Coordinates of C-alpha atoms and ligand atoms in Angstrom, one line a residue:
M582 CA 0.1 -0.4 0.0
A583 CA 1.4 3.3 -1.4
R584 CA 1.1 6.7 1.0
F585 CA 0.6 9.5 -0.6
I586 CA 2.0 12.8 -1.3
F587 CA -0.4 15.8 -3.2
I588 CA 1.3 18.0 -3.9
T589 CA -0.6 21.4 -5.0
G590 CA 0.7 25.9 -5.6
G591 CA -1.0 28.9 -4.5
V592 CA -0.3 32.2 -5.0
V593 CA 1.2 32.4 -8.0
S594 CA 1.5 29.3 -11.2
S595 CA 4.9 28.9 -12.5
L596 CA 6.7 28.5 -9.1
G597 CA 8.2 24.9 -9.6
K598 CA 5.8 22.5 -8.8
G599 CA 7.0 20.2 -11.0
L600 CA 10.4 20.3 -10.3
A601 CA 9.4 20.2 -6.4
S602 CA 8.2 16.6 -6.8
A603 CA 10.7 15.4 -9.1
A604 CA 13.0 16.8 -6.4
L605 CA 10.8 14.5 -3.4
G606 CA 10.4 12.2 -5.1
A607 CA 14.5 11.5 -6.1
L608 CA 15.3 12.5 -2.6
L609 CA 13.1 9.8 -0.9
Q610 CA 14.5 6.6 -3.5
A611 CA 17.7 8.4 -2.2
R612 CA 16.7 6.9 1.3
G613 CA 15.8 3.4 -0.3
F614 CA 11.9 4.1 -0.8
T615 CA 9.8 3.1 -5.1
V616 CA 8.2 6.8 -6.1
R617 CA 5.7 7.0 -8.8
L618 CA 5.0 10.4 -10.0
R619 CA 1.7 11.5 -11.3
K620 CA 0.0 14.7 -12.9
L621 CA -2.8 15.9 -11.9
D622 CA -4.0 18.6 -15.3
P623 CA -7.8 20.7 -14.9
Y624 CA -7.4 22.0 -18.8
L625 CA -10.3 20.7 -20.6
N626 CA -8.0 18.1 -23.4
V627 CA -7.9 14.8 -24.0
D628 CA -4.2 15.1 -23.4
P629 CA -1.4 17.0 -24.3
G630 CA -1.4 16.6 -28.4
T631 CA -2.9 19.0 -29.8
M632 CA -1.8 22.0 -27.6
S633 CA 1.3 24.0 -29.4
P634 CA 4.2 23.9 -28.0
F635 CA 3.9 27.1 -28.4
E636 CA 1.7 27.3 -25.9
H637 CA 2.9 24.4 -23.0
G638 CA 5.7 23.0 -24.3
E639 CA 6.7 20.2 -25.2
V640 CA 4.8 16.9 -25.1
F641 CA 6.8 14.0 -23.6
V642 CA 5.7 10.5 -25.2
T643 CA 5.7 8.3 -22.7
D644 CA 6.7 4.3 -22.7
D645 CA 3.2 3.0 -23.7
G646 CA 2.1 5.9 -25.7
A647 CA 0.9 8.2 -24.1
E648 CA 1.4 11.8 -25.3
T649 CA 1.4 13.5 -21.4
D650 CA 2.5 16.8 -19.8
L651 CA 6.7 18.0 -20.1
D652 CA 6.0 18.0 -16.3
L653 CA 6.7 13.6 -16.1
G654 CA 10.0 14.4 -18.0
H655 CA 10.6 15.6 -15.1
Y656 CA 9.7 13.6 -12.8
E657 CA 11.6 11.0 -15.6
R658 CA 14.5 12.6 -15.5
F659 CA 14.9 12.7 -11.3
T660 CA 13.5 9.3 -10.8
G661 CA 14.6 7.2 -13.7
V662 CA 10.9 5.4 -13.0
A663 CA 9.9 5.3 -16.6
A664 CA 6.4 7.1 -16.8
R665 CA 3.7 5.5 -18.4
A666 CA -0.2 6.9 -19.6
T667 CA -1.9 6.0 -16.2
D668 CA 0.9 8.9 -14.3
S669 CA -1.0 12.0 -16.7
I670 CA -5.1 12.9 -16.2
S671 CA -6.3 15.3 -17.5
S672 CA -10.1 16.9 -16.9
G673 CA -10.8 16.1 -20.7
R674 CA -9.5 12.7 -19.7
I675 CA -12.0 12.8 -16.7
Y676 CA -15.2 13.6 -18.3
T677 CA -14.5 11.5 -21.6
N678 CA -14.2 8.1 -19.5
V679 CA -16.8 9.6 -16.7
L680 CA -19.9 10.4 -20.3
E681 CA -18.9 8.0 -22.2
K682 CA -19.9 5.5 -19.3
E683 CA -22.9 7.5 -19.1
R684 CA -23.3 6.1 -22.3
R685 CA -22.5 2.9 -22.8
G686 CA -25.2 2.8 -19.2
D687 CA -22.8 1.8 -16.2
Y688 CA -23.8 4.5 -14.3
L689 CA -27.4 2.7 -14.1
G690 CA -30.1 5.9 -15.1
K691 CA -28.9 8.4 -12.3
T692 CA -27.7 11.6 -12.9
I693 CA -24.2 12.8 -13.1
Q694 CA -22.5 15.4 -11.3
V695 CA -19.4 16.4 -10.2
I696 CA -19.7 14.5 -7.2
P697 CA -19.6 12.2 -7.2
H698 CA -19.0 10.6 -10.2
V699 CA -15.9 12.9 -11.5
T700 CA -14.7 13.3 -8.6
N701 CA -14.8 9.6 -8.6
E702 CA -13.1 8.2 -11.5
I703 CA -10.1 10.8 -10.4
K704 CA -10.2 9.0 -6.6
D705 CA -10.1 5.9 -9.5
W706 CA -7.0 7.6 -11.3
I707 CA -5.1 8.4 -8.5
A708 CA -4.9 5.3 -6.7
I709 CA -4.0 3.1 -9.7
G710 CA -1.4 0.8 -9.0
E711 CA -0.8 2.0 -5.4
D712 CA -0.2 -1.6 -4.7
E713 CA 3.5 -0.9 -6.6
V714 CA 5.5 1.7 -4.7
D715 CA 6.6 3.4 -1.5
F716 CA 5.4 5.8 -2.3
M717 CA 2.8 8.1 -5.0
L718 CA 3.6 11.2 -5.6
C719 CA 0.2 13.4 -7.0
E720 CA 0.7 17.4 -8.9
I721 CA -2.2 19.0 -9.3
G722 CA -1.3 21.6 -12.0
G723 CA -3.0 25.3 -11.4
T724 CA -2.6 26.8 -8.2
V725 CA -5.5 26.4 -5.6
G726 CA -9.4 28.7 -6.3
D727 CA -8.8 28.0 -10.0
I728 CA -12.4 27.1 -11.3
E729 CA -11.1 24.0 -13.2
G730 CA -9.2 23.2 -10.6
L731 CA -12.0 22.6 -7.5
P732 CA -12.7 18.3 -8.7
F733 CA -9.5 17.8 -8.4
F734 CA -9.6 19.1 -5.3
E735 CA -12.5 17.7 -3.7
A736 CA -11.5 14.4 -4.9
I737 CA -8.0 14.4 -2.9
R738 CA -10.0 16.0 -0.1
Q739 CA -12.2 12.7 -0.5
F740 CA -9.5 10.7 -1.8
S741 CA -7.7 11.6 2.0
H742 CA -11.0 11.0 4.3
E743 CA -11.7 7.6 3.6
R744 CA -8.4 6.9 4.1
P745 CA -6.3 5.2 7.7
K746 CA -5.5 8.1 8.8
G747 CA -1.5 9.0 7.9
E748 CA -1.9 7.9 4.6
C749 CA -1.8 10.7 2.8
I750 CA -0.2 14.4 3.8
L751 CA -0.2 17.9 1.7
M752 CA 2.2 19.8 0.3
H753 CA 1.2 23.1 -1.2
L754 CA 3.9 26.0 -2.3
T755 CA 3.6 29.8 -2.2
L756 CA 5.9 32.6 -2.8
L757 CA 7.6 35.0 -0.6
P758 CA 7.5 38.1 -2.9
Y759 CA 10.7 41.0 -1.9
L760 CA 8.7 44.3 -1.7
A761 CA 12.6 46.0 -1.8
A762 CA 10.9 49.1 -0.5
S763 CA 10.8 47.7 2.8
G764 CA 13.5 45.0 2.3
E765 CA 10.9 42.7 3.6
L766 CA 9.4 39.4 2.8
K767 CA 5.2 39.7 2.5
T768 CA 4.2 36.4 4.2
K769 CA 0.6 36.8 3.2
P770 CA -0.6 36.1 0.0
T771 CA 0.3 32.6 1.4
Q772 CA -1.7 33.3 3.6
H773 CA -4.4 34.1 1.7
S774 CA -3.7 30.8 -0.6
V775 CA -3.5 28.8 2.9
K776 CA -6.8 29.8 3.1
E777 CA -7.8 29.6 -0.2
L778 CA -7.0 25.9 0.4
Q779 CA -8.8 25.2 4.2
S780 CA -12.4 27.0 2.4
I781 CA -12.6 23.9 0.2
G782 CA -11.6 21.8 3.2
L783 CA -7.6 20.8 3.4
A784 CA -5.3 21.2 5.3
P785 CA -0.9 21.4 4.0
D786 CA 1.2 19.2 6.2
I787 CA 4.2 20.8 4.5
L788 CA 4.3 24.2 2.8
V789 CA 6.9 25.5 0.4
C790 CA 8.0 28.7 0.2
R791 CA 9.6 30.2 -2.7
S792 CA 12.1 32.8 -2.1
E793 CA 14.7 35.3 -3.7
H794 CA 16.0 36.1 0.3
P795 CA 16.1 34.2 3.2
I796 CA 14.0 32.9 5.1
P797 CA 14.3 35.4 8.5
E798 CA 13.1 32.5 11.8
R799 CA 10.9 35.7 12.6
E800 CA 8.5 34.9 8.8
R801 CA 9.4 31.0 9.2
E802 CA 7.5 31.7 12.7
K803 CA 4.6 33.7 11.4
I804 CA 3.4 32.0 8.6
A805 CA 3.8 28.3 10.6
L806 CA 1.3 30.5 13.2
F807 CA -1.5 31.2 10.6
C808 CA -1.0 29.1 8.1
N809 CA -2.0 25.8 11.2
V810 CA 1.8 23.9 9.8
R811 CA 4.5 23.3 12.0
K812 CA 7.6 25.3 11.8
E813 CA 10.1 22.9 11.0
H814 CA 7.7 22.3 8.1
V815 CA 7.9 25.7 6.2
V816 CA 10.5 24.6 4.2
A817 CA 12.2 27.7 1.9
A818 CA 12.7 26.5 -1.7
Y819 CA 15.5 29.3 -3.7
D820 CA 16.0 30.2 -6.7
L821 CA 19.6 27.7 -7.7
S822 CA 21.6 27.7 -10.4
S823 CA 20.6 24.0 -12.6
I824 CA 17.4 22.5 -12.1
Y825 CA 19.8 19.4 -11.2
E826 CA 21.2 21.1 -7.9
A827 CA 16.7 20.8 -6.4
P828 CA 17.8 17.6 -5.1
L829 CA 20.4 18.4 -2.7
A830 CA 19.1 22.2 -3.0
Y831 CA 15.9 20.3 -0.8
H832 CA 17.9 18.5 1.3
R833 CA 19.5 20.5 3.2
E834 CA 16.1 22.4 3.6
G835 CA 14.6 19.5 5.0
L836 CA 11.6 18.9 2.9
D837 CA 12.0 15.5 3.1
Q838 CA 12.5 15.1 6.7
A839 CA 9.9 17.3 6.8
V840 CA 7.8 14.4 4.6
L841 CA 9.2 11.6 6.9
D842 CA 7.8 13.5 10.0
A843 CA 4.8 14.5 9.0
F844 CA 3.9 10.5 7.6
G845 CA 5.9 9.6 11.2
I846 CA 8.0 7.3 9.9
S847 CA 11.0 7.3 12.2
P848 CA 13.8 6.6 12.4
A849 CA 14.2 7.9 9.3
P850 CA 16.6 5.7 6.9
K851 CA 19.8 7.8 6.2
P852 CA 19.8 9.0 3.0
N853 CA 22.7 7.9 -0.1
L854 CA 23.0 11.1 -2.0
D855 CA 25.8 10.3 -3.8
R856 CA 23.7 10.0 -7.1
W857 CA 23.1 14.1 -6.9
H858 CA 26.5 15.4 -5.4
D859 CA 28.3 13.3 -8.6
V860 CA 24.9 15.3 -10.8
F861 CA 26.7 18.4 -8.9
D862 CA 30.2 18.0 -9.6
R863 CA 30.1 17.5 -13.2
L864 CA 28.2 20.0 -13.8
T865 CA 29.5 23.1 -12.1
N866 CA 33.8 21.2 -12.1
T867 CA 34.1 21.5 -16.7
D868 CA 36.4 21.7 -18.5
G869 CA 35.8 23.9 -21.7
E870 CA 32.6 24.4 -23.3
V871 CA 30.7 24.3 -26.8
N872 CA 28.5 25.6 -28.8
V873 CA 25.4 24.3 -29.9
A874 CA 22.8 25.2 -32.7
I875 CA 19.0 24.5 -32.6
V876 CA 18.1 24.9 -35.4
G877 CA 13.5 24.4 -34.8
K878 CA 10.4 26.4 -35.6
Y879 CA 9.4 26.9 -31.7
T880 CA 12.5 28.7 -30.5
Q881 CA 11.1 31.8 -28.9
L882 CA 9.4 29.4 -26.1
E883 CA 12.8 26.9 -24.8
D884 CA 10.0 24.9 -22.9
A885 CA 9.0 23.1 -26.1
Y886 CA 12.2 21.3 -26.9
K887 CA 12.4 20.8 -22.7
S888 CA 13.5 17.2 -23.1
I889 CA 17.1 18.5 -25.8
K890 CA 17.9 21.2 -24.1
E891 CA 18.3 18.9 -20.9
A892 CA 19.8 15.7 -23.0
L893 CA 22.8 18.3 -24.2
T894 CA 23.1 18.9 -20.2
H895 CA 23.4 16.0 -20.0
G896 CA 25.6 15.2 -22.6
G897 CA 27.8 17.6 -21.4
M898 CA 27.9 16.4 -18.0
A899 CA 29.7 13.4 -19.7
N900 CA 32.2 14.8 -21.7
R901 CA 32.7 17.7 -18.4
V902 CA 31.8 20.4 -20.8
K903 CA 29.5 23.6 -20.5
V904 CA 26.7 23.1 -23.8
N905 CA 26.3 26.4 -24.4
V906 CA 23.0 26.2 -26.9
S907 CA 21.2 28.9 -29.7
W908 CA 18.2 29.1 -30.5
V909 CA 18.1 29.3 -34.1
D910 CA 15.2 29.9 -36.7
A911 CA 14.7 28.0 -39.4
E912 CA 12.2 29.5 -41.2
V913 CA 15.1 33.3 -42.1
F914 CA 16.9 31.6 -44.4
D915 CA 14.1 29.4 -45.8
R916 CA 15.1 31.6 -48.8
E917 CA 18.3 32.3 -48.1
D918 CA 22.1 31.0 -47.4
A919 CA 22.1 29.9 -44.4
A920 CA 26.0 29.9 -43.7
P921 CA 26.1 32.8 -41.4
H922 CA 23.9 31.8 -39.6
L923 CA 25.6 28.5 -38.3
E924 CA 29.3 29.5 -39.2
G925 CA 30.6 29.1 -35.2
Y926 CA 28.7 26.3 -34.3
H927 CA 31.0 22.9 -33.1
A928 CA 27.4 21.1 -33.8
I929 CA 23.8 21.2 -35.8
L930 CA 20.4 19.9 -33.9
V931 CA 17.8 20.1 -35.3
P932 CA 14.6 18.9 -33.7
G933 CA 11.7 17.1 -34.8
G934 CA 8.3 19.1 -35.4
F935 CA 4.9 19.7 -37.5
G936 CA 4.1 21.2 -40.5
E937 CA 6.0 23.0 -43.2
R938 CA 6.5 26.2 -41.8
G939 CA 10.6 26.5 -42.2
T940 CA 11.8 23.0 -43.3
E941 CA 13.3 24.1 -46.7
G942 CA 16.0 26.3 -43.3
K943 CA 16.3 23.0 -41.8
I944 CA 17.6 20.6 -45.4
K945 CA 19.5 23.5 -45.6
A946 CA 21.0 23.5 -42.3
A947 CA 21.0 19.5 -42.7
Q948 CA 22.9 20.3 -46.4
F949 CA 25.9 22.8 -44.1
A950 CA 26.1 20.3 -41.9
R951 CA 27.1 18.0 -44.3
E952 CA 28.8 19.4 -46.6
R953 CA 31.1 21.4 -43.6
G954 CA 31.4 17.9 -41.2
I955 CA 29.7 20.0 -39.1
P956 CA 28.1 17.0 -36.7
Y957 CA 24.3 16.6 -37.3
L958 CA 22.0 15.1 -35.3
G959 CA 18.3 14.8 -36.7
I960 CA 15.5 14.1 -34.6
C961 CA 12.1 13.4 -35.7
L962 CA 11.7 15.6 -37.9
G963 CA 15.8 16.4 -38.2
M964 CA 16.5 13.4 -39.8
Q965 CA 13.5 13.4 -42.5
M966 CA 14.7 17.3 -44.1
A967 CA 18.3 15.0 -43.6
V968 CA 17.0 12.5 -45.8
I969 CA 14.9 15.0 -47.8
E970 CA 18.5 16.9 -48.1
A971 CA 20.7 13.3 -49.2
A972 CA 17.6 12.9 -52.3
R973 CA 17.6 16.1 -53.3
N974 CA 21.7 17.0 -53.2
V975 CA 23.1 14.1 -53.8
A976 CA 21.2 11.0 -54.6
G977 CA 19.2 13.0 -57.6
V978 CA 15.9 13.2 -56.6
A979 CA 14.9 16.8 -57.7
T980 CA 12.0 17.0 -55.9
A981 CA 12.8 15.0 -52.8
G982 CA 10.4 15.9 -50.4
S983 CA 7.2 14.4 -47.7
E984 CA 3.8 14.3 -48.3
E985 CA 3.2 16.2 -45.2
F986 CA 4.0 19.4 -46.6
D987 CA 1.5 17.9 -49.5
H988 CA -1.4 17.4 -47.3
E989 CA -1.1 20.1 -45.7
A990 CA -0.9 22.7 -49.1
G991 CA -3.5 20.4 -50.1
K992 CA -1.5 20.3 -54.3
K993 CA 0.9 17.7 -55.0
R994 CA 4.7 19.2 -55.1
F995 CA 7.0 16.8 -53.6
E996 CA 8.0 13.5 -54.8
P997 CA 7.2 11.3 -51.0
V998 CA 10.2 10.3 -50.3
V999 CA 9.2 10.8 -46.8
Y1000 CA 5.5 9.3 -47.0
H1001 CA 1.9 8.6 -44.7
L1002 CA 2.1 5.8 -42.4
K1003 CA -1.5 3.7 -42.5
E1004 CA 0.0 0.8 -41.3
W1005 CA 2.4 -0.2 -39.3
V1006 CA 3.2 -3.7 -36.5
Q1007 CA 3.4 -2.6 -32.7
G1008 CA 4.8 -6.4 -30.9
N1009 CA 2.1 -9.0 -32.5
Q1010 CA 0.3 -6.3 -33.7
K1011 CA -0.8 -4.4 -37.1
V1012 CA -2.1 -1.1 -37.0
K1013 CA -3.7 0.7 -39.3
R1014 CA -4.4 4.5 -40.1
K1015 CA -6.4 7.2 -42.4
K1016 CA -5.4 10.7 -43.4
T1017 CA -8.4 11.7 -42.2
D1018 CA -8.3 9.5 -38.5
A1019 CA -9.4 12.0 -35.2
K1020 CA -5.9 14.1 -35.0
G1021 CA -4.8 13.6 -30.9
G1022 CA -3.1 10.1 -30.6
T1023 CA -3.4 9.1 -33.7
M1024 CA 0.3 8.9 -34.4
R1025 CA 2.8 6.2 -34.8
L1026 CA 3.7 6.6 -30.6
G1027 CA 5.5 5.1 -27.8
A1028 CA 9.0 2.5 -27.2
Y1029 CA 8.7 0.1 -30.8
D1030 CA 11.9 -1.9 -31.0
A1031 CA 14.7 -1.1 -33.7
V1032 CA 17.9 -3.5 -35.2
L1033 CA 21.4 -1.5 -35.3
K1034 CA 23.4 -2.8 -38.7
K1035 CA 26.9 -3.3 -37.4
G1036 CA 30.1 -2.0 -37.6
S1037 CA 28.2 1.5 -38.4
R1038 CA 28.3 4.2 -35.8
V1039 CA 25.5 4.4 -34.4
A1040 CA 26.6 0.4 -33.2
G1041 CA 29.0 1.9 -31.2
V1042 CA 27.0 4.9 -30.1
Y1043 CA 25.1 2.2 -28.3
G1044 CA 26.8 0.0 -27.9
S1045 CA 24.5 -3.0 -28.5
L1046 CA 22.8 -3.9 -31.3
A1047 CA 19.0 -3.9 -30.4
I1048 CA 17.2 -1.2 -29.0
D1049 CA 13.9 0.7 -28.0
E1050 CA 13.0 4.5 -28.5
R1051 CA 9.8 6.3 -27.6
H1052 CA 8.4 8.0 -30.9
R1053 CA 5.8 10.3 -31.5
H1054 CA 5.1 10.7 -35.3
R1055 CA 3.3 10.5 -38.6
Y1056 CA 5.3 9.8 -41.7
E1057 CA 8.4 7.8 -43.1
V1058 CA 11.2 7.3 -45.1
D1059 CA 9.1 5.8 -48.0
T1060 CA 11.8 2.8 -48.5
K1061 CA 11.4 2.7 -52.2
Y1062 CA 14.0 5.1 -51.9
R1063 CA 16.6 3.3 -49.7
E1064 CA 19.2 2.1 -52.5
P1065 CA 20.1 5.5 -54.9
L1066 CA 20.2 6.6 -51.6
E1067 CA 22.5 4.3 -50.4
E1068 CA 24.8 4.0 -53.1
A1069 CA 24.6 7.3 -52.4
G1070 CA 26.2 7.3 -49.6
L1071 CA 23.2 7.3 -46.5
C1072 CA 23.4 4.8 -44.4
F1073 CA 20.1 3.2 -43.5
A1074 CA 22.4 1.7 -40.2
G1075 CA 18.5 0.8 -38.2
M1076 CA 15.5 0.0 -39.6
S1077 CA 12.5 -2.0 -37.2
P1078 CA 12.6 -5.6 -36.5
D1079 CA 10.6 -6.3 -39.6
G1080 CA 12.8 -4.7 -42.0
K1081 CA 10.2 -1.3 -42.9
L1082 CA 11.0 1.2 -40.9
P1083 CA 13.5 3.5 -41.4
E1084 CA 14.8 4.5 -38.3
I1085 CA 18.4 5.3 -38.1
V1086 CA 20.4 6.9 -40.6
E1087 CA 23.8 8.2 -40.5
W1088 CA 26.5 9.2 -43.6
A1089 CA 29.6 7.3 -43.9
D1090 CA 31.6 9.4 -43.9
H1091 CA 31.2 12.1 -42.3
P1092 CA 33.1 13.2 -38.6
W1093 CA 29.2 12.5 -37.0
F1094 CA 26.1 12.7 -39.3
I1095 CA 23.3 11.1 -37.6
G1096 CA 19.3 11.4 -37.9
V1097 CA 17.0 9.3 -35.3
Q1098 CA 12.8 8.7 -36.9
F1099 CA 12.8 8.5 -32.8
H1100 CA 13.3 10.6 -29.4
P1101 CA 16.3 9.9 -27.7
E1102 CA 16.2 12.7 -25.5
L1103 CA 13.1 11.1 -23.8
K1104 CA 15.3 8.8 -22.4
S1105 CA 18.8 10.7 -20.5
K1106 CA 18.9 11.6 -17.3
P1107 CA 21.5 13.6 -16.3
F1108 CA 22.8 10.5 -13.9
D1109 CA 22.4 8.3 -17.0
P1110 CA 23.5 10.5 -20.2
H1111 CA 21.6 9.1 -23.4
P1112 CA 24.8 7.6 -25.4
L1113 CA 23.9 9.5 -29.1
F1114 CA 24.2 12.6 -26.6
A1115 CA 27.1 11.8 -25.1
D1116 CA 28.5 10.9 -28.1
F1117 CA 27.4 14.3 -30.1
V1118 CA 28.3 16.4 -27.6
R1119 CA 32.1 13.9 -28.1
A1120 CA 32.2 14.9 -31.5
A1121 CA 31.0 18.5 -31.0
V1122 CA 34.4 18.6 -28.5
E1123 CA 36.4 17.7 -31.6
T1124 CA 35.6 20.2 -33.7
S1125 CA 35.6 23.0 -31.3
R1126 CA 39.3 21.7 -30.8
L1127 CA 40.0 21.3 -34.9
V1128 CA 39.1 25.5 -35.1
Ligands
LIG1402 N1 5.6 15.7 -38.4 C1 6.4 14.6 -38.7 C2 5.6 13.8 -38.8 O1 4.6 13.7 -38.5 C3 7.9 14.5 -38.1 C4 7.1 14.6 -36.5 C5 8.0 14.8 -34.9 O2 10.0 15.5 -36.4 N2 8.0 14.3 -33.7 O3 6.2 12.6 -38.8

């Protein structure tokens, strides 16, 4: 039976609830406990799959093929526990389930209401898999007081009430704003947000207070008194130089101790924080730096490529170098020479993306990297662009392109080197898709096996010939073009086990040029950098030594 930790936020959004949850998960692991983290999102989308990365940041994909909130990426990076579809729950998903049950007649003629039908559905999700771990951490998106969030707050109130005493605690994150004029940290917003929680029947056991300045003892006492929380359970969260410092910082401030106290776990097992000391050491004791260009479309919002940014940091840690990332908007050189925009970088990464906008620029970036011998990592769309570039400029297929762009434009302009995938095999099952299918969740999603070519660069990088990685795409490189492309020198270094779907391509005679149809960034961790990112950064270091 798991113990449950509910994590809520107040005062303002973006306080770093996801990070606090992930760091707490890591600290509980360091004390020998098993954990699972879960995100409850009040928005009405069934999943974030159809939300724009501009607005919501990256979509994180799980092994079992769910498109989820990017906070699940944090959870995985900090705990190494692979997230599952059931770890991401939105109002849209909850209501869809309730309404489907209503249509099936499962509720036997009852009037369907938020309480109990919606709240029961939420409670059922919260409890999924509780027998498997010591602690289940459930973060509630948004801030207390949001209309949309109410059913979730009510559900955790009921859940905690129904469970035996001592099985659930509530941790609330707030902000202590600093008034420079009076030189004071203000506690009133925190008091108000706790009041708001109390008005819906919830009382926090632990308060995590974000603050830009040290919290004086006096303020801590005041918060404890007014918010009905023990003083030692008022935990400070200061700004950090890196998110990977969070487990050590929260431990210093006593978060994990407060949590174990709140559950009455005594004596508390001693933590082993070696992993996080090593991570911090690799991050801070670096020797040199490299400059990497990410040539993409969603460059205004860094969260749109969250996992890639993190995986590059991990790659830097593997090599003890600092990785400076520059966001380069591909659209800018759609119609002009790419060189002035790309010269000077030690490596180029073209990430995933959807739609035609900016793709001519990405194709030029692939060409620039190939011709200049600059390390190139193409991820998903970035691989497709590399293949189109090879087809156009080396294999003589002058009008090579992707069917995705013709579908979007409603007319045929390209020779479809990358085509719409309508049927594939997952495990022992055949999956079929039509162009007219609903948009959400209709891609090749989740973990798939791939077989690597003996002697290829990637086989060396992975140190294995059998891998599995996570996918999220509709289109696929057509094997019809394999022969001419291989003759041109582009090696198909990884294929699906049935040999039908190209998974990895590489230029054999290039210092480091790899395109992958999947998203390796989703599986990289600070304490276990993904081999592709570790080797990509190593190649960038080599390039930096040449110039
Ligand atoms: N748009 C491309 C496809 O659907 C690539 C998707 C991606 O990069 N994730 O195949």
